[in-house]
XYZ file of C-alpha atoms in Angstrom:
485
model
C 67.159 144.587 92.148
C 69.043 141.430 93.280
C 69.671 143.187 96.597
C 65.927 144.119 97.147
C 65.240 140.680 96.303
C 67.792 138.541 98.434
C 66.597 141.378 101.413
C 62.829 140.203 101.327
C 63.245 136.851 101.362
C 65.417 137.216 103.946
C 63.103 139.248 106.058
C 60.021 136.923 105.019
C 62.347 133.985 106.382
C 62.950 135.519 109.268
C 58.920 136.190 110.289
C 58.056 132.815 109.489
C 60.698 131.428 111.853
C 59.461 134.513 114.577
C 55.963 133.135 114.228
C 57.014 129.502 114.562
C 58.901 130.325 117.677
C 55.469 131.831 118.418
C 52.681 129.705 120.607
C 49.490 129.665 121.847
C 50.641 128.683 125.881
C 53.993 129.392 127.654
C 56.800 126.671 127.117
C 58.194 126.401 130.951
C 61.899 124.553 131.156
C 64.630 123.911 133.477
C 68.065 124.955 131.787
C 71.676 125.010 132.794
C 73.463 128.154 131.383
C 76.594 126.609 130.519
C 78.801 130.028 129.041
C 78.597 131.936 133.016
C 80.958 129.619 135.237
C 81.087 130.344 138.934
C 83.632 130.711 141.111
C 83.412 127.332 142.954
C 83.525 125.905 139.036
C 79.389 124.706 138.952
C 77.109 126.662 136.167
C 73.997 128.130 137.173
C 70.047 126.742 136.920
C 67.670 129.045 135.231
C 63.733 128.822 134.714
C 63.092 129.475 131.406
C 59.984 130.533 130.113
C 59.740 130.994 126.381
C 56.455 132.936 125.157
C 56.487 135.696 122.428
C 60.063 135.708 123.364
C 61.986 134.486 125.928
C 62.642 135.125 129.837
C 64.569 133.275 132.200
C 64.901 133.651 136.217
C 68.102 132.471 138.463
C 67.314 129.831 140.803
C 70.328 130.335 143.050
C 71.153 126.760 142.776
C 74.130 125.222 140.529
C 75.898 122.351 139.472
C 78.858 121.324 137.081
C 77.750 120.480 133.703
C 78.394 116.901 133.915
C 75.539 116.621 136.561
C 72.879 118.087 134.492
C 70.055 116.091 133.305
C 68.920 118.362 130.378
C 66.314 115.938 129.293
C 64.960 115.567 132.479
C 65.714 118.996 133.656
C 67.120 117.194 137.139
C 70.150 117.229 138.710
C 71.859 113.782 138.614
C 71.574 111.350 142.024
C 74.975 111.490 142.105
C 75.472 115.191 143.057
C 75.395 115.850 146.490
C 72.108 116.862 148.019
C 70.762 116.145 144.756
C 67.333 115.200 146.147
C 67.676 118.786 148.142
C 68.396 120.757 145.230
C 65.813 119.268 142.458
C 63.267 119.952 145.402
C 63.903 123.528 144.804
C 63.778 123.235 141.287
C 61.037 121.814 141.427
C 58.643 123.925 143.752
C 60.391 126.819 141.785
C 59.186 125.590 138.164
C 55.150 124.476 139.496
C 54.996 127.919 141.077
C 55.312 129.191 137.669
C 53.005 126.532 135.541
C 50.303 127.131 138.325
C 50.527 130.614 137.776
C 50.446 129.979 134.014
C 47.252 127.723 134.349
C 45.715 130.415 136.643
C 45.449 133.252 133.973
C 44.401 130.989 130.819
C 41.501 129.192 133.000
C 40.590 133.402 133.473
C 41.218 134.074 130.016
C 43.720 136.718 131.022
C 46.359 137.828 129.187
C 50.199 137.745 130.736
C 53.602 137.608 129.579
C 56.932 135.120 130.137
C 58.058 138.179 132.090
C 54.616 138.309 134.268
C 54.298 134.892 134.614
C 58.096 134.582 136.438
C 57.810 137.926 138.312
C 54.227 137.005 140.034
C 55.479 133.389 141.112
C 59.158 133.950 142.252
C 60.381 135.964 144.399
C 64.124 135.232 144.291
C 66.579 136.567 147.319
C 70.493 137.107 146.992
C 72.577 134.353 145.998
C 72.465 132.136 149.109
C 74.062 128.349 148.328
C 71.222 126.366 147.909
C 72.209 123.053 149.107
C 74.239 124.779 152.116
C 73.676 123.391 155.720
C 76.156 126.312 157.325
C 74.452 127.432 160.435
C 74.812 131.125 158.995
C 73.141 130.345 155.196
C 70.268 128.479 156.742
C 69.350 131.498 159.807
C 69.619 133.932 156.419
C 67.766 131.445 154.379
C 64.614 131.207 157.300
C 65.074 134.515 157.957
C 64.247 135.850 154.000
C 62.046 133.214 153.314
C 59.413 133.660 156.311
C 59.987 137.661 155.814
C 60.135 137.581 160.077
C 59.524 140.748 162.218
C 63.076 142.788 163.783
C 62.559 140.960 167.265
C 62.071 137.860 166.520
C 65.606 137.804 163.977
C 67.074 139.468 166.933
C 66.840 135.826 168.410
C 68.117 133.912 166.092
C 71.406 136.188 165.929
C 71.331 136.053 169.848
C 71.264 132.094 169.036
C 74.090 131.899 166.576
C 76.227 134.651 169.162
C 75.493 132.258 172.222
C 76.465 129.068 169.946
C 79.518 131.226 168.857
C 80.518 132.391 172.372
C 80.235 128.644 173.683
C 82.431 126.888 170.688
C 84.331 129.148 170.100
C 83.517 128.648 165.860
C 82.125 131.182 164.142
C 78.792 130.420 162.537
C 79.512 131.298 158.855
C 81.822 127.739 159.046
C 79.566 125.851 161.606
C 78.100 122.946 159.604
C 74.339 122.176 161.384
C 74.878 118.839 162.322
C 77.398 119.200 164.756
C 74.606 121.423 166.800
C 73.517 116.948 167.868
C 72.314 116.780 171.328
C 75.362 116.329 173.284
C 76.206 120.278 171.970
C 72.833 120.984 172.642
C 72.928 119.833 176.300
C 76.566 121.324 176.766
C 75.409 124.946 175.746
C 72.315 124.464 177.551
C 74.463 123.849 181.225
C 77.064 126.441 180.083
C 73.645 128.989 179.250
C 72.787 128.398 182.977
C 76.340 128.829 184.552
C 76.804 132.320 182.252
C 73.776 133.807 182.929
C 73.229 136.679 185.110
C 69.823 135.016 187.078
C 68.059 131.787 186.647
C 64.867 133.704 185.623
C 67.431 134.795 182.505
C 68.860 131.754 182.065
C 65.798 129.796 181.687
C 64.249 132.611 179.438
C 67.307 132.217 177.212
C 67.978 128.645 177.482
C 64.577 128.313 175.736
C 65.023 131.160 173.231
C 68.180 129.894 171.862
C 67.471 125.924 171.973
C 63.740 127.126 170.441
C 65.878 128.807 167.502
C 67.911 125.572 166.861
C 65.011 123.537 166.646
C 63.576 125.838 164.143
C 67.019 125.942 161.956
C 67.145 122.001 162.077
C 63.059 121.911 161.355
C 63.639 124.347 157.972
C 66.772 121.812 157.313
C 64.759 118.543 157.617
C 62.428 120.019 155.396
C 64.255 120.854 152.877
C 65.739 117.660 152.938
C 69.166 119.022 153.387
C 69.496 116.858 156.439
C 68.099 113.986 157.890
C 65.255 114.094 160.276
C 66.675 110.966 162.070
C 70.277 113.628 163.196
C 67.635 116.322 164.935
C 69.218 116.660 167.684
C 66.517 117.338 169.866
C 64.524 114.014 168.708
C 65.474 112.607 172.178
C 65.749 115.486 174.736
C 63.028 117.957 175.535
C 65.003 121.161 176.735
C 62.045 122.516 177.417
C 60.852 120.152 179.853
C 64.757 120.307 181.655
C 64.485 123.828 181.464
C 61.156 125.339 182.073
C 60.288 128.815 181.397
C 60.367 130.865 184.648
C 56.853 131.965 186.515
C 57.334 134.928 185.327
C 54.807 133.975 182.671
C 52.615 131.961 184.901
C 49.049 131.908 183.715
C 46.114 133.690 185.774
C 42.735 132.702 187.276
C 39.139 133.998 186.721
C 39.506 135.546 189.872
C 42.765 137.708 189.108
C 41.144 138.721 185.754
C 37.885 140.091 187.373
C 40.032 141.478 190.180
C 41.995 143.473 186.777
C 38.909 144.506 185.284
C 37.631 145.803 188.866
C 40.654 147.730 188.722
C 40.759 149.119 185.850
C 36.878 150.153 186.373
C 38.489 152.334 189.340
C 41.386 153.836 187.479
C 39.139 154.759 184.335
C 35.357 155.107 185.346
C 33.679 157.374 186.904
C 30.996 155.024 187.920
C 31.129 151.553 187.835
C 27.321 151.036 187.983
C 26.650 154.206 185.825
C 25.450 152.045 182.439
C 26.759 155.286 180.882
C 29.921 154.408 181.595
C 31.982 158.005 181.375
C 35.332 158.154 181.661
C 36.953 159.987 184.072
C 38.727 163.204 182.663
C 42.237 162.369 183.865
C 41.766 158.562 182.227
C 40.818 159.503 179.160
C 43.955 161.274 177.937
C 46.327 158.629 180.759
C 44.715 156.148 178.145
C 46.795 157.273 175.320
C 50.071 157.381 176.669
C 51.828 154.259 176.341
C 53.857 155.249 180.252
C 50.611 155.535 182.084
C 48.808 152.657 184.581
C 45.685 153.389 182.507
C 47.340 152.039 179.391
C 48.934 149.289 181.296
C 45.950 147.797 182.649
C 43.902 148.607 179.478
C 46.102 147.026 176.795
C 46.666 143.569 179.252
C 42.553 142.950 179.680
C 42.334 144.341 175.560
C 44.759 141.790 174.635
C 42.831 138.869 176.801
C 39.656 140.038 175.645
C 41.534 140.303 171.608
C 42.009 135.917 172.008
C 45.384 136.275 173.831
C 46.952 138.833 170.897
C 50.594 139.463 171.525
C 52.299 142.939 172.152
C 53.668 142.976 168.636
C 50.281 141.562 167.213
C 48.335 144.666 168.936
C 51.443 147.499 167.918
C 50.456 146.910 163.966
C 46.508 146.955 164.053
C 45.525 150.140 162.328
C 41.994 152.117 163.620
C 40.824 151.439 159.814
C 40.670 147.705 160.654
C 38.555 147.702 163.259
C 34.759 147.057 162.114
C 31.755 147.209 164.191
C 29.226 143.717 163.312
C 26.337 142.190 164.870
C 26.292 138.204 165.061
C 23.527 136.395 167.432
C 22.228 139.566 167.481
C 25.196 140.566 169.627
C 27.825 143.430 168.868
C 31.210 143.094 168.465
C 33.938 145.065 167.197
C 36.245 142.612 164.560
C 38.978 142.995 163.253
C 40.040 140.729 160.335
C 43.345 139.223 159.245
C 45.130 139.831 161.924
C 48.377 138.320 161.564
C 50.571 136.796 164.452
C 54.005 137.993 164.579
C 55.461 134.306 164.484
C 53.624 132.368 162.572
C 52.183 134.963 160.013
C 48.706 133.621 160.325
C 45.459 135.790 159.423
C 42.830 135.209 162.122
C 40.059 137.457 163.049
C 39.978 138.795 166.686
C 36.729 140.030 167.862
C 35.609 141.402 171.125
C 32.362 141.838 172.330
C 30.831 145.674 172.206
C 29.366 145.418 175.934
C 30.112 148.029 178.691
C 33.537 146.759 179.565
C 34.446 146.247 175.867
C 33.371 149.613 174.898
C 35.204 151.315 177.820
C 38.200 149.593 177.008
C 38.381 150.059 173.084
C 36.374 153.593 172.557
C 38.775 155.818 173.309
C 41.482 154.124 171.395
C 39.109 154.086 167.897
C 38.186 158.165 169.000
C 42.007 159.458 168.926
C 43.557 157.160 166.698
C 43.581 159.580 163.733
C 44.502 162.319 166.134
C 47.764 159.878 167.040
C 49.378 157.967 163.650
C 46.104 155.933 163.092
C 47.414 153.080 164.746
C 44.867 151.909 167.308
C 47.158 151.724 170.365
C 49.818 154.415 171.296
C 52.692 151.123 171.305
C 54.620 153.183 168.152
C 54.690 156.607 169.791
C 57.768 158.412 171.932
C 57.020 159.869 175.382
C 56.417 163.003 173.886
C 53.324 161.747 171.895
C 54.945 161.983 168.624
C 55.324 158.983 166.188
C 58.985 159.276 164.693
C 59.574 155.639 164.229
C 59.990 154.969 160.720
C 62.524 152.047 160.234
C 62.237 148.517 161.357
C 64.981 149.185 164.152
C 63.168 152.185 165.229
C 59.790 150.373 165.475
C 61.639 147.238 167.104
C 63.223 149.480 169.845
C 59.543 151.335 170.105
C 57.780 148.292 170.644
C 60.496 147.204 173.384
C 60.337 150.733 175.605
C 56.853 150.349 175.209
C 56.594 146.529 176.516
C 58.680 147.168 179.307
C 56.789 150.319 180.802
C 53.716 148.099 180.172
C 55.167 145.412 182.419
C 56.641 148.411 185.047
C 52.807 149.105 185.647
C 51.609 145.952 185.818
C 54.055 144.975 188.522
C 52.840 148.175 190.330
C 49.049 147.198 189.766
C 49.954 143.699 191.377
C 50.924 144.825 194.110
C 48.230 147.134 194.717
C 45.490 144.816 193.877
C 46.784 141.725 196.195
C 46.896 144.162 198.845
C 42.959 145.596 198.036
C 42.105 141.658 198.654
C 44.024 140.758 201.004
C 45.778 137.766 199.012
C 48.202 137.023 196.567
C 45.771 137.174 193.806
C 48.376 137.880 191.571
C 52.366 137.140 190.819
C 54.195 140.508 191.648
C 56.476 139.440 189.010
C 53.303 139.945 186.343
C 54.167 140.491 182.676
C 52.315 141.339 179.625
C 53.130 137.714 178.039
C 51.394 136.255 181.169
C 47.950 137.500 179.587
C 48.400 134.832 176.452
C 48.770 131.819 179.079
C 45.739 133.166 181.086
C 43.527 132.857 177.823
C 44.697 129.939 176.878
C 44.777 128.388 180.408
C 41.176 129.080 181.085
C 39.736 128.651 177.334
C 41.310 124.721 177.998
C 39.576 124.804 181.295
C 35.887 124.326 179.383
C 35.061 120.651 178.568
C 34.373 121.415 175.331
C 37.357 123.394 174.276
C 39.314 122.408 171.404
C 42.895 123.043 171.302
C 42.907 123.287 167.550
C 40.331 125.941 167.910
C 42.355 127.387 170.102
C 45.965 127.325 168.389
C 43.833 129.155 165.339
C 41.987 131.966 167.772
C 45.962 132.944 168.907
C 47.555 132.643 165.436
C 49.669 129.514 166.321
C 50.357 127.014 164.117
C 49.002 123.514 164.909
C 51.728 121.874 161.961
C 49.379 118.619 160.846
C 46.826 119.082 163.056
C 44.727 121.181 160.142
C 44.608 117.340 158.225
C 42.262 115.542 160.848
C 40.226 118.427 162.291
C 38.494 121.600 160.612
C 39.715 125.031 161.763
C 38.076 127.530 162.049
C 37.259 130.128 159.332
C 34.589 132.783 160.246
C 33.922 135.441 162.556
C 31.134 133.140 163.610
C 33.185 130.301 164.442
C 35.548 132.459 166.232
C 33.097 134.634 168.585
C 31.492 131.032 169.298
C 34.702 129.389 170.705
C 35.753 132.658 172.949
C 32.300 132.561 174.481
C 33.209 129.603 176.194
C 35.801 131.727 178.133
C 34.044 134.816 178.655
C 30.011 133.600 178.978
C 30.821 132.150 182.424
C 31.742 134.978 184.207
C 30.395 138.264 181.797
């Protein structure tokens, strides 16, 4: 009886110390776990939320014990990048109370387990308060969740940086990239390069890529902003990109749609506008002139959309709406490759618009559902199904594109007797001609304008609204496309 006795007070001990350990909100804390050591001797920082039990989440960031603040849950001044480090902590631990917050003002229920899992989205170990040139690309790279082409140039960065220096990134420290190595690799870029049209292409690329490591470094205060080494010289005013990407006129852009009328129509001033057989299935191969000349004057019409931007838009996105009692096809959240902005693109449903978006919307679920053939083989088969894959797709495709557009060039300057337009053309020329002429109007806005492409305009968005409806959006392109419709 003794036994039975001792063994229920026991267990009613035991509940009343559960339920005390019990509340009504999550506890959230900062906490050093002091029995796991690692190698370089520091202990590890863990969020720890305690609710009906307890959960905790590795913050990839450490310290040795004698640096903790536990009752400030801070890393001590003292510790180097200190300020760096608790910055992390500290974005890490508010993710997690304003997800907290965000179910109890809904009166939803969640868990320690929910509430770390929906707000964190911890990568592999990476040293948190590194400023290696290699940690910081990985860092940007996982962080910003960027598309296969556009790592591809920040690993072309850190080759040419290794190539010129003869270090290998993984032990490169950022700040000795200062401007003096800046302006060294820059000269030995242009000695080493095949062409000065590929020099000046990759001159930008890889000082573009530095800027953006040192930019993700500043602001994580891991360095100071006052080292940048670019603070002083503007490579890209020493090195301008090439006129290969020279913007187009009014002129060359009606000239292109006259064109493609001819290639694709089979009467111009038919308002039925039928296609011609042949077009119709040219149109959905991503080798054919058709194509070529149809996805450039789509991707004007589409606010300057890149090739990458255009590759990923499915047919299901594409909605048909009526605003000002005007058609347009729209298709939301569109987001730009670089930036990973949503915008809407819209384009106006009138003969040239329908000619040049119909017949993608009509096959797409015949294709892979995409609305443009960009992810298919020359066979007409879509077989791409890993990011390298669909990275090497997109290149082919880009480059036939270009192939054709050269041709069309040609062709066209000699229907009008002029150099209308360059004979070195290229797809990426299209996003300087929108932008070019949408500046031209007097009342453009080049906030408006960085939105409509899906650029970022930094602290721009603090002073002056951007905009955030279709409406807003068809009403700033009609200043390109009203004066000459």
């Amino acid at each position: 009886m003794r036994f039975f006795r001792c063994f229920s007070l026991c267990t009613h001990l035991n509940y009343k110390i559960s339920n005390l350990m019990k509340t009504d909100t999550a506890i959230i804390k900062l906490a050093q776990i002091t029995s796991r050591a690692k190698a370089d001797g520091t202990y590890p920082i863990v969020l720890r939320v305690q609710f009906n039990g307890r959960k905790e989440k590795y913050l990839n960031v450490s310290c040795p014990i004698k640096y903790w603040d536990k009752k400030n849950e801070i890393i001590k001044k003292s510790y180097a990048n200190a300020a760096a480090l608790n910055l992390i902590l500290k974005e890490a631990k508010d993710k997690v109370i304003e997800r907290k917050y965000q179910y109890e003002l809904k009166g939803m229920q969640y868990t320690a387990a929910m509430l770390l899992d929906d707000s964190l989205h911890i990568k592999k170990d990476l040293c948190g308060n590194s400023i290696v040139l290699y940690d910081l690309v990985q860092r940007l790279i996982e962080e910003r969740h960027l598309q296969p082409n556009t790592i591809k140039n920040y690993r072309l960065m850190m080759d040419k940086i290794s190539q010129y220096s003869g270090k290998n990134p993984k032990t490169m420290i950022l700040t000795e990239i200062d401007e003096k190595f800046a302006r060294g690799l820059a000269k030995w870029l242009k000695s080493n390069v095949t062409t000065p049209t590929q020099a000046e292409g990759t001159i930008n690329v890889v000082c573009s890529k530095i800027a953006s490591v040192w930019n993700y470094a500043i602001s994580h205060n891991l360095v100071s902003a006052d080292l940048y080494c670019f603070r002083k010289w503007k490579y890209n005013v020493d090195y301008r990109p090439s006129e290969i990407k020279k913007a187009l006129n009014r002129d060359a852009i009606v000239a292109i749609e006259t064109k493609f009328s001819q290639l694709t129509i089979v009467d111009p001033f038919d308002l039925s506008m039928a296609y011609k057989a042949e077009a119709y299935s040219k149109l959905q191969l991503r080798y054919t002139r058709e194509f070529a000349i149809a996805i450039y004057l789509i991707g004007y019409r589409l606010q300057g959309l890149a090739f990458c931007d255009l590759a990923d838009i499915k047919v299901d996105d594409v909605t048909t709406e009526t605003h000002n009692d005007t058609e347009y096809y729209v298709i939301h959240n569109v987001r730009r490759d670089k930036t990973n902005v949503p915008v809407p693109v819209v384009l106006k449903k009138d003969m040239i618009g329908m000619v040049l978006l119909d017949c993608f919307i009509q096959t797409a679920k015949l294709r892979d559902g995409y609305l443009f053939p960009i992810y298919q083989n020359n066979l007409h088969e879509y077989n791409y199904d890993t990011p390298k894959k669909r990275a090497n797709a997109l290149q082919t495709a880009e480059r036939l594109v270009n192939d054709n557009l050269k041709q069309l060039a040609v062709e066209i300057n000699k229907e009008v007797g002029k150099e209308l337009i360059s004979p070195n053309i290229t797809f990426y020329s299209m996003r300087h001609t929108f932008a070019t002429i949408y500046m031209s109007n007097p009342s453009a806005n080049p906030v408006h304008l960085a939105t409509m492409m899906g650029r970022s305009v930094n602290g721009i968005y603090r002073y002056v609204k951007s905009l955030q409806s279709v409406d807003d959006i068809i009403d700033e392109r009609e200043k390109i496309f009203e004066q000459y419709d």
